[in-house]
Coordinates of C-alpha atoms and ligand atoms in Angstrom, one line a residue:
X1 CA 0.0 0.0 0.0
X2 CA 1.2 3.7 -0.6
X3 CA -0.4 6.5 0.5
X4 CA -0.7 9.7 -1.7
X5 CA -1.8 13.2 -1.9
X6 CA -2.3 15.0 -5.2
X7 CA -2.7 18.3 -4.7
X8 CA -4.6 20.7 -6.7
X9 CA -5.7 24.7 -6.0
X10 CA -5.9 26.6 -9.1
X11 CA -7.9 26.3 -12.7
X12 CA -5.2 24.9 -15.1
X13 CA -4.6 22.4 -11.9
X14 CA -7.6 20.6 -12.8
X15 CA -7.7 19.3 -15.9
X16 CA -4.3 17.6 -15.0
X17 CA -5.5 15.9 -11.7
X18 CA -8.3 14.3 -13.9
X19 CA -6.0 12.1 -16.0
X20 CA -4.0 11.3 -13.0
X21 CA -6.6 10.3 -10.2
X22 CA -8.1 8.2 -13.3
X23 CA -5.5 6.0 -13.9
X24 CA -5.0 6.1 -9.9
X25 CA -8.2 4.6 -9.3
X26 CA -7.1 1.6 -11.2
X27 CA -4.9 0.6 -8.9
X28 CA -6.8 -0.7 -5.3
X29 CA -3.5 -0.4 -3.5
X30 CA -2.8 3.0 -4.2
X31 CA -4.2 5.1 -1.6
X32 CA -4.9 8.9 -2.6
X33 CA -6.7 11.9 -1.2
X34 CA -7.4 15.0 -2.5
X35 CA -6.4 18.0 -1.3
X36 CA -7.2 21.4 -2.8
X37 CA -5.6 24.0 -1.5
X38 CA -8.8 26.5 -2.6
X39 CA -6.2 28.9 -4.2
X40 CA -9.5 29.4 -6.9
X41 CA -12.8 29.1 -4.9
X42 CA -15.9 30.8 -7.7
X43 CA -17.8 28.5 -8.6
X44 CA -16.7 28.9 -12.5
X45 CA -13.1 28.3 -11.4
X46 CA -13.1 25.9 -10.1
X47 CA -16.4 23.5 -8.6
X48 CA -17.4 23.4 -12.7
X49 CA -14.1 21.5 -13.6
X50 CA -14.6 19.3 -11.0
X51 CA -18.0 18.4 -12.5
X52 CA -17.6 18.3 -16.2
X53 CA -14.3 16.3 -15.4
X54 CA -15.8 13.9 -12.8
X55 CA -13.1 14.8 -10.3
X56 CA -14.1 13.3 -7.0
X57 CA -14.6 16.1 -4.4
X58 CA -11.5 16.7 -2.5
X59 CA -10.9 14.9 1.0
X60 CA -9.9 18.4 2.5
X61 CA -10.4 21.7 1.2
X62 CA -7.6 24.1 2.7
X63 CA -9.6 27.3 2.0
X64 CA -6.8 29.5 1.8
X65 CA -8.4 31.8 -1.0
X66 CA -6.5 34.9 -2.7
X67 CA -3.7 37.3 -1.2
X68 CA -0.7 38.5 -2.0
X69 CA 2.0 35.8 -3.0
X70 CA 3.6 35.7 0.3
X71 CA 0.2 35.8 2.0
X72 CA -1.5 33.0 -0.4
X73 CA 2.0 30.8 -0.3
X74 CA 2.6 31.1 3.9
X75 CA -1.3 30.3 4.6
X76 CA -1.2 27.2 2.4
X77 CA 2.0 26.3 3.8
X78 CA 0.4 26.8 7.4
X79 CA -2.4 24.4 6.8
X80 CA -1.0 21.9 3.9
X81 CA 2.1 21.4 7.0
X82 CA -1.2 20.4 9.5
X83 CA -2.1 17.9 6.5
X84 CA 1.1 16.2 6.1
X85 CA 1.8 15.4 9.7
X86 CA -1.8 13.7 10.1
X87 CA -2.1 11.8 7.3
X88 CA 1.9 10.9 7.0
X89 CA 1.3 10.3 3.1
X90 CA 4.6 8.8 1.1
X91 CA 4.4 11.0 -1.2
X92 CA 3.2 14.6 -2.3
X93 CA 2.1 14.6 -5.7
X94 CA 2.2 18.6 -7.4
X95 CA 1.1 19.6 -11.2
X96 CA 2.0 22.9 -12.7
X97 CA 3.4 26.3 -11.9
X98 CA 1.2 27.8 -9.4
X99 CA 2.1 28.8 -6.1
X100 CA 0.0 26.0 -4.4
X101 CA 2.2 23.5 -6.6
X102 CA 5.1 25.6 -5.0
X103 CA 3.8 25.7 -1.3
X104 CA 2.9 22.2 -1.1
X105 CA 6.4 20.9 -2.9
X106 CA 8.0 23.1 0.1
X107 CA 5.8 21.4 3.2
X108 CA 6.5 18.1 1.9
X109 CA 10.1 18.2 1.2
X110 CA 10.5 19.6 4.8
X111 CA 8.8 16.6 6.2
X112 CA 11.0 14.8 4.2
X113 CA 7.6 13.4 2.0
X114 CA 9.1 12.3 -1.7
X115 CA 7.6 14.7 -3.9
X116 CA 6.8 14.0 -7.9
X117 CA 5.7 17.1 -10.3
X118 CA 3.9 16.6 -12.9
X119 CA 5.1 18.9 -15.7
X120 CA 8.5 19.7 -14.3
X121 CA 11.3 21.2 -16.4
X122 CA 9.6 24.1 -18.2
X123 CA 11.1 27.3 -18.3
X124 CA 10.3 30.5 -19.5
X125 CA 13.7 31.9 -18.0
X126 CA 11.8 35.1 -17.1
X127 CA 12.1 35.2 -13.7
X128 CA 9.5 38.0 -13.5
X129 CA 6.8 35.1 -14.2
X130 CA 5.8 34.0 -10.6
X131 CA 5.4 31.0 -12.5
X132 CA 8.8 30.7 -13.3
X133 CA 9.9 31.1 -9.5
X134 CA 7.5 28.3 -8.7
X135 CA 8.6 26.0 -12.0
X136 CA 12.6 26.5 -10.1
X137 CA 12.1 26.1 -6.7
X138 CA 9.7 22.8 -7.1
X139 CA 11.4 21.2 -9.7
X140 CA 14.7 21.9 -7.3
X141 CA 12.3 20.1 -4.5
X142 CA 11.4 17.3 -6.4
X143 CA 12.6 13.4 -6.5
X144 CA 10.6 12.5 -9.5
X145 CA 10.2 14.5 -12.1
X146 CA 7.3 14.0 -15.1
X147 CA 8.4 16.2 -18.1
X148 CA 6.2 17.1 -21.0
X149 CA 8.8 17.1 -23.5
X150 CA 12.8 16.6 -24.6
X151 CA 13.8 20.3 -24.1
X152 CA 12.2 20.1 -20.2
X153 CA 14.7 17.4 -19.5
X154 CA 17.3 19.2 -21.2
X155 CA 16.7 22.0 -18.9
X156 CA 16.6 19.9 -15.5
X157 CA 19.9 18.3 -16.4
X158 CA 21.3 21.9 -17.2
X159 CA 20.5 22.5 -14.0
X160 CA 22.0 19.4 -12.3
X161 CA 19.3 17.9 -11.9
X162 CA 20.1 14.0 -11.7
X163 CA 18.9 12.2 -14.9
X164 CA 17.3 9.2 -12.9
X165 CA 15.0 11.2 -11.4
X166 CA 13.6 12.9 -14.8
X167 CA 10.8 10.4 -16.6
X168 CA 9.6 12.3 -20.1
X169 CA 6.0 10.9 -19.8
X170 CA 4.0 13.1 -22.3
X171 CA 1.6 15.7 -21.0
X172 CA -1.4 14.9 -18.5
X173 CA -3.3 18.2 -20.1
X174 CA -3.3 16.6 -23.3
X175 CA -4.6 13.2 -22.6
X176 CA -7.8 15.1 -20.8
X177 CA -8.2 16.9 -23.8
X178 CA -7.9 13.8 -25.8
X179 CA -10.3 11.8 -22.8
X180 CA -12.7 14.4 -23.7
X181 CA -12.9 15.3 -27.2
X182 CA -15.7 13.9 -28.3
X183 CA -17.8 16.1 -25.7
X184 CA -15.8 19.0 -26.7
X185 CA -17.2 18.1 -30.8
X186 CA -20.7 17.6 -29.6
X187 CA -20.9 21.1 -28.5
X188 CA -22.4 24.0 -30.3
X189 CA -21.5 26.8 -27.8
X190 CA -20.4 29.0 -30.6
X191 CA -23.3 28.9 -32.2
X192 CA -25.3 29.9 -29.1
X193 CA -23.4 32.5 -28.9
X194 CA -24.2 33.6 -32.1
X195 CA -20.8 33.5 -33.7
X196 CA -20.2 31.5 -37.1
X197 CA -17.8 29.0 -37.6
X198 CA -14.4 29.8 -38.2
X199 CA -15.8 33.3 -38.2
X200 CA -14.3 35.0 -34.7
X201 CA -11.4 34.5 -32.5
X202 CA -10.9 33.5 -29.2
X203 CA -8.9 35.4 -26.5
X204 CA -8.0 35.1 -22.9
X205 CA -5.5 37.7 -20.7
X206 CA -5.1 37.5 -17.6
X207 CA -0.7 37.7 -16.8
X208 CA -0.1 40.3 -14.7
X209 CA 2.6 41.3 -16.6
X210 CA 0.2 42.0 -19.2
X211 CA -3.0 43.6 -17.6
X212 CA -1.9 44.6 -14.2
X213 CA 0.2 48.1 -16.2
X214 CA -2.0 50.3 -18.2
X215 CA 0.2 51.2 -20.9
X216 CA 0.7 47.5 -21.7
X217 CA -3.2 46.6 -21.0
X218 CA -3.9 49.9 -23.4
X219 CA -1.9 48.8 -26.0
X220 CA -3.0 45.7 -26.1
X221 CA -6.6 46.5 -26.0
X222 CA -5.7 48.6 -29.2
X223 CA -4.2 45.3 -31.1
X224 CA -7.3 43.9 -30.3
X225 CA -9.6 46.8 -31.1
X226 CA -8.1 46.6 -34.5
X227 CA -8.4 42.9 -35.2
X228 CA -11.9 42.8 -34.1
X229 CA -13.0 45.1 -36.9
X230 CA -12.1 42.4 -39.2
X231 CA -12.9 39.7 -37.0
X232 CA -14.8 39.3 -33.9
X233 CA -13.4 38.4 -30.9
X234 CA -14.7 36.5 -28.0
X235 CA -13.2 36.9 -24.4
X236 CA -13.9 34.9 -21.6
X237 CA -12.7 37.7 -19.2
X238 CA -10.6 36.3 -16.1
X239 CA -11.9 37.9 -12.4
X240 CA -8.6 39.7 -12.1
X241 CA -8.7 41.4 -15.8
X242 CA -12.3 42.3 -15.3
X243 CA -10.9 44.3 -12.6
X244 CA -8.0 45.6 -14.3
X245 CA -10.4 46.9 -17.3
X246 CA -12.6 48.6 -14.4
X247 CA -9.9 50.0 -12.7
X248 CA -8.1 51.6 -16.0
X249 CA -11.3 52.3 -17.5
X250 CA -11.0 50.5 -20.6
X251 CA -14.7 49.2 -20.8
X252 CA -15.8 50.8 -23.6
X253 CA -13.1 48.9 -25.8
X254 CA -15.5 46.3 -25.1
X255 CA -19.2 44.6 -25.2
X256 CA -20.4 42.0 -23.0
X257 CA -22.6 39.3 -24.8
X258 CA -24.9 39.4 -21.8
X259 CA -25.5 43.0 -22.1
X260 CA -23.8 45.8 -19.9
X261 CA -21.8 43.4 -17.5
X262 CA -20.9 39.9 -17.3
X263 CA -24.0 38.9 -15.7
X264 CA -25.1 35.2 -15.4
X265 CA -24.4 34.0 -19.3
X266 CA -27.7 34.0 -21.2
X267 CA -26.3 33.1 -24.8
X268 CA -28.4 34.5 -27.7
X269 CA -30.8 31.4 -29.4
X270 CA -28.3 31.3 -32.4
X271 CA -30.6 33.3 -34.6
X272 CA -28.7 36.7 -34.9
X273 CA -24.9 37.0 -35.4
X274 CA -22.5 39.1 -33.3
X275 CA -20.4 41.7 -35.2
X276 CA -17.2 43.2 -34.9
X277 CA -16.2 43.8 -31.2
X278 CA -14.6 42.4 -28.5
X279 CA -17.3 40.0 -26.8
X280 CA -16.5 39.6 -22.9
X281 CA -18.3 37.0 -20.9
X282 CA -17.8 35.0 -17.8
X283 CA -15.1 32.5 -17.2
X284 CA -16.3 29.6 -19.3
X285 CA -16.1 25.7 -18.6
X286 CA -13.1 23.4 -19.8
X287 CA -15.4 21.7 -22.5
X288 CA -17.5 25.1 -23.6
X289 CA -14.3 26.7 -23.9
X290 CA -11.8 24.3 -25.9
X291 CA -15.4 24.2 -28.3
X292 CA -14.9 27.8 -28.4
X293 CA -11.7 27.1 -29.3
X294 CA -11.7 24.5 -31.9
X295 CA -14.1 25.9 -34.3
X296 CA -11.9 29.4 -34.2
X297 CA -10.1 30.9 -36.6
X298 CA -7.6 31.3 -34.4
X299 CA -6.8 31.9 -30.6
X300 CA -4.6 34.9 -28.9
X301 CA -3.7 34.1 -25.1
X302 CA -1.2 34.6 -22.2
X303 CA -2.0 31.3 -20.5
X304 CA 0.3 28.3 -20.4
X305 CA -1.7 25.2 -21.4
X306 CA -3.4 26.6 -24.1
X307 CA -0.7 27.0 -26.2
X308 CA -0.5 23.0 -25.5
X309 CA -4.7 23.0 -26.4
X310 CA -4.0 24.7 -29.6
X311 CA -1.3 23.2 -30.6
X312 CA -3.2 19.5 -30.2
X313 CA -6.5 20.8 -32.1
X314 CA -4.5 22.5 -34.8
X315 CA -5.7 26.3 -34.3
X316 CA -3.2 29.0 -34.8
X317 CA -2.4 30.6 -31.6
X318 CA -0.9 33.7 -31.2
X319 CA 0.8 34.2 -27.6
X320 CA 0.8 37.9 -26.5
X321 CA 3.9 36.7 -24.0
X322 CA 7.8 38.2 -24.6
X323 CA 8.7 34.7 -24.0
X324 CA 7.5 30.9 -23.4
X325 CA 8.0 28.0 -20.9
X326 CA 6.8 25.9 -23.7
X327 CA 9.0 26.3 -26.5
X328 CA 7.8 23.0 -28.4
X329 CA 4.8 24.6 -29.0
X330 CA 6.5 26.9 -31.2
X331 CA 8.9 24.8 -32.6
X332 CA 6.5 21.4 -33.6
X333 CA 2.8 23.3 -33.0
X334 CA 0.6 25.9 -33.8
X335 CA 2.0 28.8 -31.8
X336 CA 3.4 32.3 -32.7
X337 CA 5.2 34.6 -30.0
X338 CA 4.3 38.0 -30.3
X339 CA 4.6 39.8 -26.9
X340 CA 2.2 43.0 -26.4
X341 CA 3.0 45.2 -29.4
X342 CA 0.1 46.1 -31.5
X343 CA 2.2 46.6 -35.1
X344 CA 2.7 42.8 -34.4
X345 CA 0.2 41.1 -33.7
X346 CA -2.1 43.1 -36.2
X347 CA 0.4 41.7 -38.9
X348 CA 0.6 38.1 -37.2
X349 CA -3.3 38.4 -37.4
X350 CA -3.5 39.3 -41.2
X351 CA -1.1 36.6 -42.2
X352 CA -3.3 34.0 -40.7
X353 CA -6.5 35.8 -42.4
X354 CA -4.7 35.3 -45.4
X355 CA -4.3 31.5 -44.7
X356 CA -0.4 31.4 -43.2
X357 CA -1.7 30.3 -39.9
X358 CA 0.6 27.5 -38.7
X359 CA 0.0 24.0 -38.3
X360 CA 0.8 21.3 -35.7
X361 CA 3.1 18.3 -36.1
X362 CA 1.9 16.7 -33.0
X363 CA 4.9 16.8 -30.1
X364 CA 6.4 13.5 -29.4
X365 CA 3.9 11.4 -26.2
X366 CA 1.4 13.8 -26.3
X367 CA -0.9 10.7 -26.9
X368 CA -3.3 10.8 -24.1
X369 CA -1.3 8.2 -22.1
X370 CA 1.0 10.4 -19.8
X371 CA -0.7 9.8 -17.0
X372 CA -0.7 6.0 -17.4
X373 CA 3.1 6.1 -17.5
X374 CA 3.1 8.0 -14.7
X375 CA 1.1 6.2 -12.5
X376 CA 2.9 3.2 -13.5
X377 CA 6.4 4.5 -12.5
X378 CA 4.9 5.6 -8.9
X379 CA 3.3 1.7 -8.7
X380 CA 6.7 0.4 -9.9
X381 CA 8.7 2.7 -7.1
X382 CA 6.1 1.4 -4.0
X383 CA 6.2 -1.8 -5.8
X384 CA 2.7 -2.0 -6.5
X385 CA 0.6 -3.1 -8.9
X386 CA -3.0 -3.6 -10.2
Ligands
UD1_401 C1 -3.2 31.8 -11.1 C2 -1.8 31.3 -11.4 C3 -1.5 31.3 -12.9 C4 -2.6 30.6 -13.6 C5 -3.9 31.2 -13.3 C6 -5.1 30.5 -14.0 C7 -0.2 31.7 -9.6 C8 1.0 32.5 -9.2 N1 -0.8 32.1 -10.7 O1 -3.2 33.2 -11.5 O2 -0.3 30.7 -13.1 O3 -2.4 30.7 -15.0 O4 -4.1 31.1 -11.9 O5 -6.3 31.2 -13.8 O6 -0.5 30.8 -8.9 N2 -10.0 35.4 -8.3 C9 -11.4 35.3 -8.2 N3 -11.9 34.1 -8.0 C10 -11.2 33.0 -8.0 C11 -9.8 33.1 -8.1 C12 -9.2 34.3 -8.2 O7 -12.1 36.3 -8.2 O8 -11.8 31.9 -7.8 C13 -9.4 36.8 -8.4 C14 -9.0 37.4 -7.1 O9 -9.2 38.8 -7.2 C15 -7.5 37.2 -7.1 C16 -7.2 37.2 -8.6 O10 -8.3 36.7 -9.3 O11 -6.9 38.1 -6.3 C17 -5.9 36.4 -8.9 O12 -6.1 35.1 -8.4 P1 -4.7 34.2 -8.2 O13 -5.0 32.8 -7.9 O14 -3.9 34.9 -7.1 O15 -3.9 34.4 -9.5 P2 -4.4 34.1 -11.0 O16 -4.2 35.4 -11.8 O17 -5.7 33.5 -11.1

């Protein structure tokens, strides 16, 4: 028997815990709890993953909610430490870059608890990304690392990391996406939305790098202003950017496909057809959104796993980022690097109107059987099996 808690706390947490806890549950003798550190708490954040993606309800819910990173990372230190020391797990499993993943890795390794990350060894070497701060210090914390892809392991042994604890298993986001895509297909939510086909864009913002400073938020917001009078663009507006476009008083760059404000979503019955514009509406779900997604012309973003989502379902992405912790993306998939300049990406954009958008060659184990390896390993190292 081996005793295990996977940790989650924040959105792009979830969809990784899926295809984990499911090959988990396979094996009887691996004992696992849940443990979410509440990092995300609305509803749309969070509780809707858990239900579209069947992930059981967590055994303990730490509760620790938003702060300041210092704040957020010492309270879910406090109570993940009051965690570890009852339930004495053997190990302390951690996905992604957020600073639960971070907080957690910490407690654990000071109890002397093995810890595994799932998706270790990225690196956007910007060490003004919190993320990246969280990527280092886990990964340094670590005894077995899960890696996404070659240049992630390349990066762990650059940084002395020692090769037997580095497994390139594929990436857990991707076999959800996989898990799921017929459900994702069977969707129409563009269409209720009143978009057509191939006939808008998606976008999501929400780096602080990129809508925390009003001169980068307003230019931005200009880039955009100017590829949505070609193209509409729909915008599932994350909490803290509907704040920032409040706060800097940028809300008449854009409409809300609810009306004034995004209110509870009441989608349009299909019949009429937005125009140009820059539609906002709430945070959507993991399957509404990647249909959103798929039946896009293309997608601009500053979030991490899309840029794996895109790359998968072949839809050009353009990443409003100066740099990327997931260079394969770039290299084998779908994705274009443009940072925040509006000259740029309005050129990126009419290339891909003109039909230059790039296409995926799918990266190497991204097969929708990472966390089957994975899970294998961790039964192989507490030697047991199904
Ligand atoms: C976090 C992650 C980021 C990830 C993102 C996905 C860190 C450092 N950052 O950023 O890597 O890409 O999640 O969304 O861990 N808020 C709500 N409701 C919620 C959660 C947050 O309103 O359920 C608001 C709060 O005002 C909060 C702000 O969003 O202060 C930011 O939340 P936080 O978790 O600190 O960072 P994210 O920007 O979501």
């Amino acid at each position: 028997m081996a005793k295990i808690i996977n940790v989650v706390g924040a959105r792009p947490n979830f969809m990784k815990i899926a295809a984990i806890i499911r090959e988990m549950e396979k094996i009887p003798r691996m004992d696992w709890l849940l443990v979410h550190t509440g990092q995300h708490y609305d509803v749309e954040m969070s509780d809707a993953f858990f239900r579209e993606l069947t992930i059981p309800k967590p055994d303990i819910n730490l509760e620790v909610g938003s702060g300041t990173h210092a704040r957020q990372t010492g309270q879910i230190m406090a109570a993940f430490e009051e965690v570890c020391l009852k339930e004495k797990p053997d190990l302390v499993l951690v996905v992604g870059d957020v600073n639960s993943t971070l907080a957690c890795a910490l407690v654990a390794s000071k109890l002397h608890i093995p810890v595994a990350h799932v998706e270790a060894g990225l690196r956007s070497f910007d060490r003004k990304m919190p993320e990246e701060i969280n990527r280092v210090v886990t990964d340094i914390l670590s005894n077995f690392l899960f890696t996404t892809c070659r240049e992630a392991d390349e990066n762990l042994l650059r940084e002395g990391v020692d090769p037997k604890k580095i497994f390139l298993v594929g990436d857990v986001m991707i076999d959800t996406l996989y898990a799921n895509l017929s459900r994702i297909r069977a969707m129409h939510i563009w269409r209720r939305m009143g978009f057509k086909k191939r006939e808008y864009a998606v976008l999501t913002l929400h780096r602080p790098s990129n809508v925390e400073e009003k001169p980068v938020l307003g230019e931005i917001v200009t880039a955009l202003e100017e590829v949505s009078r070609h193209l509409p663009i729909v915008f599932p507006i994350h909490p803290r950017t509907s704040a920032a476009v409040r706060r800097f008083g940028f809300q008449g760059s854009f409409k809300f496909i609810d009306g004034d404000d995004p209110g509870p979503l009441r989608y349009s019955d299909g019949g009429s057809s937005r125009g140009p514009g820059i539609w906002c509406c709430h945070p959507l779900g993991y399957l509404e959104f990647l249909n959103l997604v798929l039946h896009s012309r293309f997608v601009m973003t500053d979030s991490g796993g899309i840029q794996e989502e895109t790359t998968v379902l072949d839809i050009p992405c353009l990443t409003l980022r100066e740099t990327t912790e997931r260079p394969v993306t770039i290299s084998q998939g779908t994705n274009t690097l443009l940072g925040h300049d509006t000259r740029r990406i309005v050129a990126e954009v009419k290339k891909i109107m003109g039909g230059e958008g790039k296409h995926c060659k799918r990266p190497p184990l991204w097969d929708g059987k990472a966390a089957e390896r994975i899970v294998a390993i961790l039964a192989k190292e507490f030697n047991i099996s199904h």
